[in-house]
mmCIF file of C-alpha atoms and ligand atoms in Angstrom:
data_model
loop_
_atom_site.group_PDB
_atom_site.id
_atom_site.type_symbol
_atom_site.label_atom_id
_atom_site.label_comp_id
_atom_site.label_asym_id
_atom_site.label_seq_id
_atom_site.Cartn_x
_atom_site.Cartn_y
_atom_site.Cartn_z
ATOM 1 C CA UNK A 39 113.948 135.491 105.988
ATOM 2 C CA UNK A 40 112.171 132.551 106.231
ATOM 3 C CA UNK A 41 113.642 129.348 104.963
ATOM 4 C CA UNK A 42 111.129 127.052 103.853
ATOM 5 C CA UNK A 43 112.344 123.113 104.939
ATOM 6 C CA UNK A 44 110.443 119.145 104.931
ATOM 7 C CA UNK A 45 108.762 118.233 108.061
ATOM 8 C CA UNK A 46 108.128 114.697 108.483
ATOM 9 C CA UNK A 47 106.628 114.354 111.621
ATOM 10 C CA UNK A 48 107.009 110.367 111.707
ATOM 11 C CA UNK A 49 105.746 107.975 113.248
ATOM 12 C CA UNK A 50 105.211 106.207 116.661
ATOM 13 C CA UNK A 51 106.310 109.486 118.867
ATOM 14 C CA UNK A 52 107.440 111.350 115.985
ATOM 15 C CA UNK A 53 104.721 113.660 116.131
ATOM 16 C CA UNK A 54 104.552 114.258 119.456
ATOM 17 C CA UNK A 55 107.811 115.180 119.952
ATOM 18 C CA UNK A 56 108.129 117.230 116.082
ATOM 19 C CA UNK A 57 105.318 118.697 117.443
ATOM 20 C CA UNK A 58 106.837 119.730 120.857
ATOM 21 C CA UNK A 59 110.171 120.775 118.459
ATOM 22 C CA UNK A 60 108.415 123.370 116.465
ATOM 23 C CA UNK A 61 106.469 124.494 119.216
ATOM 24 C CA UNK A 62 110.274 125.406 120.775
ATOM 25 C CA UNK A 63 111.494 126.568 117.385
ATOM 26 C CA UNK A 64 108.812 128.837 116.750
ATOM 27 C CA UNK A 65 109.198 130.482 120.514
ATOM 28 C CA UNK A 66 113.039 130.926 119.519
ATOM 29 C CA UNK A 67 112.399 132.841 116.535
ATOM 30 C CA UNK A 68 113.626 130.200 114.251
ATOM 31 C CA UNK A 69 113.022 130.774 110.781
ATOM 32 C CA UNK A 70 111.942 128.132 109.109
ATOM 33 C CA UNK A 71 108.498 127.880 107.255
ATOM 34 C CA UNK A 72 107.373 124.131 107.363
ATOM 35 C CA UNK A 73 106.174 121.937 104.156
ATOM 36 C CA UNK A 74 104.567 119.021 106.628
ATOM 37 C CA UNK A 75 105.432 115.714 104.336
ATOM 38 C CA UNK A 76 104.411 112.251 105.369
ATOM 39 C CA UNK A 77 106.682 109.109 104.444
ATOM 40 C CA UNK A 78 106.434 105.390 106.635
ATOM 41 C CA UNK A 79 103.717 104.008 107.983
ATOM 42 C CA UNK A 80 102.139 107.391 108.337
ATOM 43 C CA UNK A 81 101.912 107.044 104.200
ATOM 44 C CA UNK A 82 100.947 103.707 104.049
ATOM 45 C CA UNK A 83 98.051 103.921 106.375
ATOM 46 C CA UNK A 84 96.998 106.502 104.785
ATOM 47 C CA UNK A 85 97.433 104.292 100.831
ATOM 48 C CA UNK A 86 100.238 106.122 100.267
ATOM 49 C CA UNK A 87 103.781 104.245 98.921
ATOM 50 C CA UNK A 88 105.976 104.835 102.113
ATOM 51 C CA UNK A 89 108.169 107.425 100.000
ATOM 52 C CA UNK A 90 105.917 109.359 98.166
ATOM 53 C CA UNK A 91 107.106 111.053 95.270
ATOM 54 C CA UNK A 92 104.889 114.673 96.699
ATOM 55 C CA UNK A 93 107.623 114.358 99.564
ATOM 56 C CA UNK A 94 110.872 113.574 97.792
ATOM 57 C CA UNK A 95 110.028 116.637 96.023
ATOM 58 C CA UNK A 96 109.277 118.214 98.479
ATOM 59 C CA UNK A 97 113.049 117.517 100.127
ATOM 60 C CA UNK A 98 114.586 117.793 96.435
ATOM 61 C CA UNK A 99 112.775 121.865 96.140
ATOM 62 C CA UNK A 100 114.178 122.593 100.249
ATOM 63 C CA UNK A 101 116.864 120.883 100.158
ATOM 64 C CA UNK A 102 116.757 120.593 104.361
ATOM 65 C CA UNK A 103 114.558 118.561 106.312
ATOM 66 C CA UNK A 104 113.709 117.775 109.727
ATOM 67 C CA UNK A 105 112.146 114.009 110.399
ATOM 68 C CA UNK A 106 110.583 112.247 112.651
ATOM 69 C CA UNK A 107 111.503 108.466 113.657
ATOM 70 C CA UNK A 108 109.786 106.540 110.909
ATOM 71 C CA UNK A 109 108.909 102.683 111.632
ATOM 72 C CA UNK A 110 110.755 99.964 109.650
ATOM 73 C CA UNK A 111 108.711 96.792 109.596
ATOM 74 C CA UNK A 112 111.670 94.235 111.116
ATOM 75 C CA UNK A 113 112.258 90.894 108.673
ATOM 76 C CA UNK A 114 109.483 91.601 105.904
ATOM 77 C CA UNK A 115 107.803 94.032 104.794
ATOM 78 C CA UNK A 116 109.614 97.467 103.873
ATOM 79 C CA UNK A 117 112.705 98.237 103.598
ATOM 80 C CA UNK A 118 113.834 100.960 105.780
ATOM 81 C CA UNK A 119 112.365 104.372 104.491
ATOM 82 C CA UNK A 120 115.396 106.114 106.293
ATOM 83 C CA UNK A 121 118.322 103.729 104.193
ATOM 84 C CA UNK A 122 116.313 104.643 101.391
ATOM 85 C CA UNK A 123 115.953 108.831 101.687
ATOM 86 C CA UNK A 124 119.800 108.876 102.306
ATOM 87 C CA UNK A 125 120.697 106.632 98.650
ATOM 88 C CA UNK A 126 118.301 108.835 97.589
ATOM 89 C CA UNK A 127 119.531 112.138 98.142
ATOM 90 C CA UNK A 128 123.068 110.483 98.289
ATOM 91 C CA UNK A 129 123.078 111.297 102.109
ATOM 92 C CA UNK A 130 126.559 109.939 102.230
ATOM 93 C CA UNK A 131 127.450 111.691 105.529
ATOM 94 C CA UNK A 132 126.109 110.728 108.771
ATOM 95 C CA UNK A 133 127.547 113.288 111.999
ATOM 96 C CA UNK A 134 126.333 112.325 115.791
ATOM 97 C CA UNK A 135 127.795 114.699 118.054
ATOM 98 C CA UNK A 136 127.152 113.420 121.284
ATOM 99 C CA UNK A 137 128.092 116.182 124.049
ATOM 100 C CA UNK A 138 127.249 116.174 127.749
ATOM 101 C CA UNK A 139 124.295 117.876 128.821
ATOM 102 C CA UNK A 140 123.200 116.434 131.605
ATOM 103 C CA UNK A 141 123.909 117.732 135.182
ATOM 104 C CA UNK A 142 124.329 114.393 136.670
ATOM 105 C CA UNK A 143 126.129 112.305 133.350
ATOM 106 C CA UNK A 144 128.131 109.348 133.756
ATOM 107 C CA UNK A 145 131.208 111.415 131.944
ATOM 108 C CA UNK A 146 131.304 115.389 132.566
ATOM 109 C CA UNK A 147 131.995 117.955 129.539
ATOM 110 C CA UNK A 148 132.496 114.846 127.079
ATOM 111 C CA UNK A 149 132.351 116.408 123.750
ATOM 112 C CA UNK A 150 133.141 114.303 120.372
ATOM 113 C CA UNK A 151 131.397 113.455 116.917
ATOM 114 C CA UNK A 152 131.184 110.298 114.925
ATOM 115 C CA UNK A 153 131.151 111.282 111.578
ATOM 116 C CA UNK A 154 129.547 107.689 109.955
ATOM 117 C CA UNK A 155 129.546 107.162 105.702
ATOM 118 C CA UNK A 156 125.900 106.583 105.044
ATOM 119 C CA UNK A 157 125.954 104.832 101.895
ATOM 120 C CA UNK A 158 128.223 101.724 101.533
ATOM 121 C CA UNK A 159 128.980 98.999 103.435
ATOM 122 C CA UNK A 160 127.071 96.204 104.754
ATOM 123 C CA UNK A 161 123.918 98.631 104.997
ATOM 124 C CA UNK A 162 123.562 98.822 100.754
ATOM 125 C CA UNK A 163 121.312 95.905 101.276
ATOM 126 C CA UNK A 164 123.022 93.549 98.819
ATOM 127 C CA UNK A 165 122.021 90.580 100.048
ATOM 128 C CA UNK A 166 120.281 87.521 99.343
ATOM 129 C CA UNK A 167 119.253 83.410 99.735
ATOM 130 C CA UNK A 168 121.064 80.500 98.500
ATOM 131 C CA UNK A 169 118.426 77.825 98.748
ATOM 132 C CA UNK A 170 119.731 74.086 99.136
ATOM 133 C CA UNK A 171 117.490 71.224 98.618
ATOM 134 C CA UNK A 172 114.296 72.111 100.604
ATOM 135 C CA UNK A 173 115.147 74.784 102.425
ATOM 136 C CA UNK A 174 114.713 78.024 100.079
ATOM 137 C CA UNK A 175 116.665 79.958 102.849
ATOM 138 C CA UNK A 176 119.747 77.486 103.780
ATOM 139 C CA UNK A 177 121.909 80.715 103.234
ATOM 140 C CA UNK A 178 121.814 84.170 103.326
ATOM 141 C CA UNK A 179 124.764 86.657 102.408
ATOM 142 C CA UNK A 180 124.999 89.634 102.047
ATOM 143 C CA UNK A 181 127.757 92.032 100.596
ATOM 144 C CA UNK A 182 130.222 94.784 101.887
ATOM 145 C CA UNK A 183 130.257 97.021 99.715
ATOM 146 C CA UNK A 184 133.526 99.804 100.560
ATOM 147 C CA UNK A 185 134.739 101.807 97.653
ATOM 148 C CA UNK A 186 137.663 103.797 96.707
ATOM 149 C CA UNK A 187 135.596 106.560 95.697
ATOM 150 C CA UNK A 188 132.923 107.190 99.094
ATOM 151 C CA UNK A 189 135.928 106.139 101.486
ATOM 152 C CA UNK A 190 137.625 109.650 100.458
ATOM 153 C CA UNK A 191 135.035 111.346 100.401
ATOM 154 C CA UNK A 192 134.217 110.643 104.009
ATOM 155 C CA UNK A 193 137.611 110.939 105.114
ATOM 156 C CA UNK A 194 137.730 113.931 103.720
ATOM 157 C CA UNK A 195 134.274 115.420 104.300
ATOM 158 C CA UNK A 196 135.053 114.496 108.593
ATOM 159 C CA UNK A 197 139.004 116.118 107.651
ATOM 160 C CA UNK A 198 136.806 118.901 107.202
ATOM 161 C CA UNK A 199 134.118 119.289 109.724
ATOM 162 C CA UNK A 200 137.187 119.308 111.948
ATOM 163 C CA UNK A 201 138.696 122.071 110.451
ATOM 164 C CA UNK A 202 135.832 123.880 110.331
ATOM 165 C CA UNK A 203 134.409 123.467 113.653
ATOM 166 C CA UNK A 204 137.862 123.646 115.887
ATOM 167 C CA UNK A 205 138.180 120.039 116.563
ATOM 168 C CA UNK A 206 141.939 118.815 116.477
ATOM 169 C CA UNK A 207 142.458 115.065 115.929
ATOM 170 C CA UNK A 208 140.850 112.191 113.967
ATOM 171 C CA UNK A 209 140.214 108.623 114.333
ATOM 172 C CA UNK A 210 139.455 106.357 111.723
ATOM 173 C CA UNK A 211 137.911 103.279 113.229
ATOM 174 C CA UNK A 212 138.190 100.252 111.129
ATOM 175 C CA UNK A 213 138.848 95.830 111.229
ATOM 176 C CA UNK A 214 141.343 95.829 108.388
ATOM 177 C CA UNK A 215 142.922 92.769 110.626
ATOM 178 C CA UNK A 216 140.574 90.958 109.888
ATOM 179 C CA UNK A 217 138.620 92.477 106.685
ATOM 180 C CA UNK A 218 141.680 93.344 104.476
ATOM 181 C CA UNK A 219 140.065 93.951 101.147
ATOM 182 C CA UNK A 220 136.629 96.737 102.052
ATOM 183 C CA UNK A 221 138.015 97.706 105.064
ATOM 184 C CA UNK A 222 142.220 97.761 104.228
ATOM 185 C CA UNK A 223 140.824 99.661 101.524
ATOM 186 C CA UNK A 224 139.082 101.579 103.373
ATOM 187 C CA UNK A 225 141.741 101.889 105.984
ATOM 188 C CA UNK A 226 144.291 102.710 103.059
ATOM 189 C CA UNK A 227 142.303 105.347 101.612
ATOM 190 C CA UNK A 228 141.937 107.055 104.954
ATOM 191 C CA UNK A 229 145.696 107.460 105.466
ATOM 192 C CA UNK A 230 146.328 109.236 101.960
ATOM 193 C CA UNK A 231 143.910 111.553 102.531
ATOM 194 C CA UNK A 232 144.594 112.063 106.112
ATOM 195 C CA UNK A 233 148.374 112.933 104.925
ATOM 196 C CA UNK A 234 147.095 116.395 102.874
ATOM 197 C CA UNK A 235 146.071 117.187 106.610
ATOM 198 C CA UNK A 236 149.756 116.647 109.036
ATOM 199 C CA UNK A 237 150.310 118.789 110.456
ATOM 200 C CA UNK A 238 146.962 120.803 111.134
ATOM 201 C CA UNK A 239 144.453 118.388 111.600
ATOM 202 C CA UNK A 240 146.416 114.992 114.008
ATOM 203 C CA UNK A 241 145.309 111.652 112.646
ATOM 204 C CA UNK A 242 145.317 107.741 114.070
ATOM 205 C CA UNK A 243 143.705 104.629 114.410
ATOM 206 C CA UNK A 244 142.219 101.948 115.279
ATOM 207 C CA UNK A 245 140.645 98.591 115.753
ATOM 208 C CA UNK A 246 136.441 98.771 116.192
ATOM 209 C CA UNK A 247 136.693 96.515 118.947
ATOM 210 C CA UNK A 248 139.238 97.561 120.934
ATOM 211 C CA UNK A 249 137.223 101.146 120.491
ATOM 212 C CA UNK A 250 134.084 100.091 121.918
ATOM 213 C CA UNK A 251 136.610 99.111 124.928
ATOM 214 C CA UNK A 252 138.190 102.087 125.282
ATOM 215 C CA UNK A 253 135.719 104.505 124.457
ATOM 216 C CA UNK A 254 133.961 103.188 128.075
ATOM 217 C CA UNK A 255 137.385 103.133 129.525
ATOM 218 C CA UNK A 256 138.304 106.564 128.873
ATOM 219 C CA UNK A 257 136.089 108.658 125.845
ATOM 220 C CA UNK A 258 138.289 111.737 126.586
ATOM 221 C CA UNK A 259 141.121 110.445 124.735
ATOM 222 C CA UNK A 260 138.607 110.807 121.393
ATOM 223 C CA UNK A 261 137.897 114.550 119.611
ATOM 224 C CA UNK A 262 136.558 113.024 115.848
ATOM 225 C CA UNK A 263 135.824 110.057 114.801
ATOM 226 C CA UNK A 264 135.396 108.536 111.333
ATOM 227 C CA UNK A 265 134.133 104.545 110.559
ATOM 228 C CA UNK A 266 132.170 102.768 107.647
ATOM 229 C CA UNK A 267 128.506 102.137 107.946
ATOM 230 C CA UNK A 268 127.984 99.641 110.477
ATOM 231 C CA UNK A 269 130.645 100.701 112.718
ATOM 232 C CA UNK A 270 129.096 104.048 113.255
ATOM 233 C CA UNK A 271 125.458 102.802 112.956
ATOM 234 C CA UNK A 272 126.920 100.904 116.647
ATOM 235 C CA UNK A 273 129.650 103.435 118.652
ATOM 236 C CA UNK A 274 126.907 106.059 117.528
ATOM 237 C CA UNK A 275 124.533 104.629 120.265
ATOM 238 C CA UNK A 276 127.169 103.941 122.261
ATOM 239 C CA UNK A 277 128.530 107.330 122.869
ATOM 240 C CA UNK A 278 124.706 108.472 123.155
ATOM 241 C CA UNK A 279 125.243 106.140 125.723
ATOM 242 C CA UNK A 280 127.922 107.426 127.074
ATOM 243 C CA UNK A 281 126.028 110.461 127.521
ATOM 244 C CA UNK A 282 122.482 110.024 128.595
ATOM 245 C CA UNK A 283 121.251 108.259 126.124
ATOM 246 C CA UNK A 284 118.995 108.203 123.470
ATOM 247 C CA UNK A 285 117.231 111.326 124.101
ATOM 248 C CA UNK A 286 120.014 113.302 123.415
ATOM 249 C CA UNK A 287 121.292 112.134 120.440
ATOM 250 C CA UNK A 288 120.320 113.351 117.940
ATOM 251 C CA UNK A 289 121.833 112.850 113.888
ATOM 252 C CA UNK A 290 122.480 114.968 111.017
ATOM 253 C CA UNK A 291 122.638 113.259 107.037
ATOM 254 C CA UNK A 292 124.958 115.357 104.319
ATOM 255 C CA UNK A 293 125.155 115.211 101.199
ATOM 256 C CA UNK A 294 125.842 117.891 98.527
ATOM 257 C CA UNK A 295 122.102 118.163 96.948
ATOM 258 C CA UNK A 296 120.174 117.929 100.623
ATOM 259 C CA UNK A 297 120.341 117.718 104.428
ATOM 260 C CA UNK A 298 118.204 116.139 106.711
ATOM 261 C CA UNK A 299 117.741 115.831 110.668
ATOM 262 C CA UNK A 300 117.003 113.417 112.830
ATOM 263 C CA UNK A 301 117.456 111.974 116.171
ATOM 264 C CA UNK A 302 118.758 108.682 116.915
ATOM 265 C CA UNK A 303 116.272 107.050 118.927
ATOM 266 C CA UNK A 304 113.837 105.135 116.695
ATOM 267 C CA UNK A 305 109.675 105.629 116.913
ATOM 268 C CA UNK A 306 109.123 103.853 120.461
ATOM 269 C CA UNK A 307 106.268 102.240 120.170
ATOM 270 C CA UNK A 308 106.170 101.378 123.797
ATOM 271 C CA UNK A 309 105.627 104.208 124.782
ATOM 272 C CA UNK A 310 104.058 105.910 121.454
ATOM 273 C CA UNK A 311 100.396 107.945 121.559
ATOM 274 C CA UNK A 312 101.155 108.117 125.627
ATOM 275 C CA UNK A 313 102.996 111.677 125.439
ATOM 276 C CA UNK A 314 105.362 110.959 127.358
ATOM 277 C CA UNK A 315 108.299 110.734 125.276
ATOM 278 C CA UNK A 316 111.710 112.981 125.383
ATOM 279 C CA UNK A 317 112.054 115.776 122.589
ATOM 280 C CA UNK A 318 115.569 116.437 123.174
ATOM 281 C CA UNK A 319 117.044 114.339 120.319
ATOM 282 C CA UNK A 320 114.687 116.020 117.687
ATOM 283 C CA UNK A 321 115.506 119.630 119.718
ATOM 284 C CA UNK A 322 119.147 119.063 119.103
ATOM 285 C CA UNK A 323 118.896 117.662 115.867
ATOM 286 C CA UNK A 324 116.785 121.073 114.798
ATOM 287 C CA UNK A 325 119.611 122.672 116.872
ATOM 288 C CA UNK A 326 121.875 121.084 113.744
ATOM 289 C CA UNK A 327 119.233 122.140 111.530
ATOM 290 C CA UNK A 328 120.281 125.633 112.611
ATOM 291 C CA UNK A 329 123.574 125.609 112.557
ATOM 292 C CA UNK A 330 123.698 124.138 109.094
ATOM 293 C CA UNK A 331 121.967 127.349 107.704
ATOM 294 C CA UNK A 332 124.161 130.057 109.667
ATOM 295 C CA UNK A 333 121.287 130.058 112.354
ATOM 296 C CA UNK A 334 124.035 129.315 114.784
ATOM 297 C CA UNK A 335 123.321 131.490 118.130
ATOM 298 C CA UNK A 336 119.638 130.697 118.086
ATOM 299 C CA UNK A 337 120.414 127.007 117.775
ATOM 300 C CA UNK A 338 122.896 127.884 121.014
ATOM 301 C CA UNK A 339 120.002 129.819 122.525
ATOM 302 C CA UNK A 340 118.033 126.326 122.632
ATOM 303 C CA UNK A 341 120.852 124.709 124.285
ATOM 304 C CA UNK A 342 120.931 126.938 127.024
ATOM 305 C CA UNK A 343 117.131 126.561 127.796
ATOM 306 C CA UNK A 344 117.530 122.574 127.482
ATOM 307 C CA UNK A 345 120.558 122.719 129.992
ATOM 308 C CA UNK A 346 119.094 125.337 132.521
ATOM 309 C CA UNK A 347 115.769 123.029 131.904
ATOM 310 C CA UNK A 348 117.630 119.774 132.518
ATOM 311 C CA UNK A 349 119.753 121.345 135.104
ATOM 312 C CA UNK A 350 116.258 122.357 137.058
ATOM 313 C CA UNK A 351 115.236 119.085 137.275
ATOM 314 C CA UNK A 352 111.517 120.319 138.299
ATOM 315 C CA UNK A 353 110.328 119.160 134.390
ATOM 316 C CA UNK A 354 111.179 116.039 133.026
ATOM 317 C CA UNK A 355 110.265 113.244 131.429
ATOM 318 C CA UNK A 356 109.800 109.753 132.832
ATOM 319 C CA UNK A 357 112.813 108.712 130.529
ATOM 320 C CA UNK A 358 115.233 111.370 132.821
ATOM 321 C CA UNK A 359 113.187 110.622 136.339
ATOM 322 C CA UNK A 360 110.807 112.989 136.104
ATOM 323 C CA UNK A 361 106.722 112.586 135.204
ATOM 324 C CA UNK A 362 106.346 115.455 132.786
ATOM 325 C CA UNK A 363 104.593 115.449 129.379
ATOM 326 C CA UNK A 364 106.200 115.829 125.868
ATOM 327 C CA UNK A 365 104.233 119.363 126.277
ATOM 328 C CA UNK A 366 105.042 120.328 129.343
ATOM 329 C CA UNK A 367 109.259 119.646 128.772
ATOM 330 C CA UNK A 368 108.946 122.241 125.740
ATOM 331 C CA UNK A 369 106.971 124.673 127.992
ATOM 332 C CA UNK A 370 109.265 124.307 130.687
ATOM 333 C CA UNK A 371 112.292 124.806 127.430
ATOM 334 C CA UNK A 372 110.336 127.790 126.067
ATOM 335 C CA UNK A 373 110.144 129.515 129.294
ATOM 336 C CA UNK A 374 114.392 129.310 130.029
ATOM 337 C CA UNK A 375 114.444 130.676 126.355
ATOM 338 C CA UNK A 376 112.668 133.280 127.487
ATOM 339 C CA UNK A 377 115.136 133.652 130.955
ATOM 340 C CA UNK A 378 117.848 133.476 128.738
ATOM 341 C CA UNK A 379 116.520 136.709 126.602
ATOM 342 C CA UNK A 380 115.782 138.757 129.205
ATOM 343 C CA UNK A 381 119.146 137.760 130.557
ATOM 344 C CA UNK A 382 120.533 139.436 127.346
HETATM 345 P P1 NAI B 19 113.633 103.328 119.376
HETATM 346 O O1 NAI B 19 114.784 104.203 119.642
HETATM 347 O O2 NAI B 19 112.206 103.277 119.029
HETATM 348 O O3 NAI B 19 113.440 102.693 121.529
HETATM 349 C C1 NAI B 19 114.674 101.915 122.084
HETATM 350 C C2 NAI B 19 113.964 102.335 123.945
HETATM 351 O O4 NAI B 19 114.248 103.664 123.633
HETATM 352 C C3 NAI B 19 112.378 102.505 124.022
HETATM 353 O O5 NAI B 19 112.296 101.584 125.345
HETATM 354 C C4 NAI B 19 111.593 103.252 123.660
HETATM 355 O O6 NAI B 19 111.059 103.465 124.522
HETATM 356 C C5 NAI B 19 113.391 104.794 124.222
HETATM 357 N N1 NAI B 19 113.096 105.697 123.334
HETATM 358 C C6 NAI B 19 113.429 105.994 122.884
HETATM 359 N N2 NAI B 19 113.077 107.358 121.706
HETATM 360 C C7 NAI B 19 113.017 108.064 123.354
HETATM 361 C C8 NAI B 19 112.276 109.722 123.770
HETATM 362 N N3 NAI B 19 112.450 109.986 122.919
HETATM 363 N N4 NAI B 19 111.940 109.639 124.670
HETATM 364 C C9 NAI B 19 111.731 108.293 125.409
HETATM 365 N N5 NAI B 19 111.999 106.724 125.431
HETATM 366 C C10 NAI B 19 112.692 106.176 124.098
HETATM 367 O O7 NAI B 19 114.376 101.664 118.684
HETATM 368 P P2 NAI B 19 113.576 100.334 118.407
HETATM 369 O O8 NAI B 19 112.179 99.908 119.746
HETATM 370 O O9 NAI B 19 114.172 99.537 118.655
HETATM 371 O O10 NAI B 19 112.613 101.000 117.620
HETATM 372 C C11 NAI B 19 111.628 100.682 117.381
HETATM 373 C C12 NAI B 19 110.857 101.886 115.426
HETATM 374 O O11 NAI B 19 111.977 102.538 115.095
HETATM 375 C C13 NAI B 19 111.434 100.464 114.263
HETATM 376 O O12 NAI B 19 110.650 100.465 114.040
HETATM 377 C C14 NAI B 19 112.724 100.488 114.123
HETATM 378 O O13 NAI B 19 113.216 101.013 113.204
HETATM 379 C C15 NAI B 19 112.576 102.445 114.175
HETATM 380 N N6 NAI B 19 113.461 103.440 114.031
HETATM 381 C C16 NAI B 19 113.925 103.927 112.606
HETATM 382 C C17 NAI B 19 114.655 105.473 113.684
HETATM 383 C C18 NAI B 19 115.142 106.655 112.638
HETATM 384 O O14 NAI B 19 113.979 106.660 111.618
HETATM 385 N N7 NAI B 19 115.956 106.939 111.956
HETATM 386 C C19 NAI B 19 116.066 105.052 114.411
HETATM 387 C C20 NAI B 19 115.631 103.551 115.388
HETATM 388 C C21 NAI B 19 114.500 102.798 114.934
HETATM 389 MG MG1 MG B 20 121.218 102.917 114.134
#
């Protein structure tokens, strides 16, 4: 049985790491057939809209997509396509697991998940300038949008995810001491939802700044963190750093009708075109996609092949201290896949 899925190779290092990822997936016998589509700069360079209708239609019909990083112009130019995709498909849950797979990692055996609200908060993009006298940009204002509905569904999602994935504790992270309305509502709703899971999943709540410190001092005290949009964005990069950096950070954007899997890192313009990007994050994102379509065994085989490639350490990309290319790294992972098969 094959599953047709949308593939958006992306910008910068995107096409290179996507090609490597697809090659590993094929070698592992993953059941995907790819419908390749463009977005972002890759689309505008072809004279298309940054988010072409054909791309949206493809995701609409296949409901699962693997997406390489997309370049967002800073300060001006078109708005983030990543944000637009989340909004269009109402991908309200951003799941970012952080698990140590690097042998020499600073925090061995770390395994935690961040569930980030993906559609509200400051990133809802409700912002404007207020002009005064001759300065059209005298004041800039952004609205932190928090709804009861959005808070309820993300905290509920976090608890359901915890139940399904054997997690024992949900920590709700907030800043309700200062932002009494917005963050206060998020916390109030969260506490309410938590009551429904009492006795099954432990619940605690923490303030975001203290959480950042605690994550560095003793990340083992956390199991699953649920938080609003911007805090989740920042904390998930922080925990990616704890497990070896952006080279090992996959993410899933989940809604009721579609799921888009991607690496947490961006298009890395500084190394684009050199063929040396680390494809591991996108590969791990593809593993989350395999889990999502009930192909967990295939995902685990790829994860084992990846860990054993890293443990071996002879074929690594420059960000990991080696001198291998993206393609050489992918080939090393593929070789380990067959070792795994031979061991049965
Ligand atoms: P970035 O994640 O692209 O790069 C940060 C640093 O990490 C750079 O030094 C880069 O070389 C390195 N790096 C990132 N991924 C790597 C990989 N796979 N292998 C080896 N090194 C890697 O972040 P930056 O520079 O802030 O953003 C670049 C562009 O990417 C921007 O246009 C930004 O908007 C976009 N972006 C897109 C995302 C997405 O599509 N989900 C997420 C984050 C940023
Ligand atoms: Mg981010």
